[in-house]
XYZ file of C-alpha atoms in Angstrom:
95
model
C 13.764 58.137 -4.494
C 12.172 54.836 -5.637
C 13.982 53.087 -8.227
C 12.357 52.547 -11.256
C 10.951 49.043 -13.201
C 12.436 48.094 -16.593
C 10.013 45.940 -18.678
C 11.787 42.536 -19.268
C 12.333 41.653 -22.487
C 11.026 39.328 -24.211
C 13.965 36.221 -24.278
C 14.435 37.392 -20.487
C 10.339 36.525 -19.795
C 10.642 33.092 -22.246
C 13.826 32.625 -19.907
C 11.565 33.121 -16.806
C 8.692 30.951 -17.824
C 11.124 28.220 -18.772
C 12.550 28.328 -15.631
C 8.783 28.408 -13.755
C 8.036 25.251 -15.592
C 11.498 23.400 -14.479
C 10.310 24.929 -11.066
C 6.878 23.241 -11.436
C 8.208 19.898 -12.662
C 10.854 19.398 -9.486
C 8.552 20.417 -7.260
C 5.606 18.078 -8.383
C 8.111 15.198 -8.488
C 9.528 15.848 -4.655
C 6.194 15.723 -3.735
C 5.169 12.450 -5.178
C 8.796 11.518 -3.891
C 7.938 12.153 -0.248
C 4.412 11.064 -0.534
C 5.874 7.498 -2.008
C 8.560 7.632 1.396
C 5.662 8.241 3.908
C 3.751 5.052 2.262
C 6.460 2.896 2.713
C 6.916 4.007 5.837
C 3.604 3.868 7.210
C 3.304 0.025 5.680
C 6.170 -0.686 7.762
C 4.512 0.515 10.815
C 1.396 -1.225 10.211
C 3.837 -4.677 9.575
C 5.761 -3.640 12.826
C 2.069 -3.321 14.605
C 1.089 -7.021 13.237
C 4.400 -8.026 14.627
C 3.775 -6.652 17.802
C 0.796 -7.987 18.010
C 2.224 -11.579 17.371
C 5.045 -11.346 20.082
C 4.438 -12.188 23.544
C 3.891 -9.227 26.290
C 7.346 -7.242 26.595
C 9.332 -9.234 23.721
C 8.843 -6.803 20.888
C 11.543 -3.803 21.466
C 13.901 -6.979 22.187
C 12.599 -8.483 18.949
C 13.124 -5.676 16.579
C 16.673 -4.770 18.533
C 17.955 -8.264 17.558
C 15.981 -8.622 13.659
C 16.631 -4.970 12.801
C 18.963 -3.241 15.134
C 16.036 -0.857 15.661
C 15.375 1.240 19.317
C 12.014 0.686 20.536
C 11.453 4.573 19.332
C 12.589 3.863 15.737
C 9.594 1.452 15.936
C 7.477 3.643 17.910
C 7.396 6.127 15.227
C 6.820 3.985 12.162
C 4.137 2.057 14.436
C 2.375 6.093 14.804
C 2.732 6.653 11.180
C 0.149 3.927 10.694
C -1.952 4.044 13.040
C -2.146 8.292 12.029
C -2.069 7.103 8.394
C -4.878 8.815 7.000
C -3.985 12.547 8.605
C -0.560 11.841 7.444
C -1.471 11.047 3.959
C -3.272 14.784 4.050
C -0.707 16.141 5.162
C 1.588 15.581 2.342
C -1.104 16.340 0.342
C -3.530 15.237 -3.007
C -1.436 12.293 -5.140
C-alpha cells in the first residue's frame, strides 16, 4: 500500500525555499571559488612554460626542484592546464 503525501505547510515551504536560496548562494560562490583556483593555476603554468622556455635543454625539472621543491609532474600538470586553458575554463563553466 503506497503511503500517502501530506501537503506542507506553509512555514515548512517558506522553510524550504529559504533553504533553496542558501543552497543557490553556496553553490554559486564554490563555483566562482574553483573557477578563481583553476585561473591561478593555469597562469602559473603558462609562467612555468615561459620559464621553461628560458632554461637551457634538460635544466628545468632541476630548476623548479631547487626554486620550488616541485617534481617535474607537479610542473607538468600546471604547464597542461595552460596550454588546455580554454577547454578547462569550459569546463568549470560560464563566470
Amino acid at each position: 500500500m503506497a503511503k500517502r503525501r501530506r501537503e506542507l505547510t506553509a512555514v515548512e515551504s517558506a522553510a524550504l525555499d529559504r533553504l533553496l536560496q542558501r543552497v543557490r548562494y553556496h553553490e554559486e560562490q564554490a563555483r566562482q571559488a574553483a573557477r578563481s583556483v583553476i585561473a591561478h593555476k593555469i597562469e602559473v603554468g603558462r609562467l612555468l612554460l615561459e620559464a621553461k622556455r628560458l632554461l637551457p635543454p634538460g635544466q628545468f625539472g632541476r630548476w623548479a626542484e631547487y626554486t620550488f621543491g616541485w617534481s617535474q609532474k607537479h610542473c607538468q600538470r600546471h604547464m597542461a592546464l595552460a596550454t588546455h586553458a580554454t577547454r578547462v575554463l569550459q569546463a568549470v563553466g560560464p563566470e
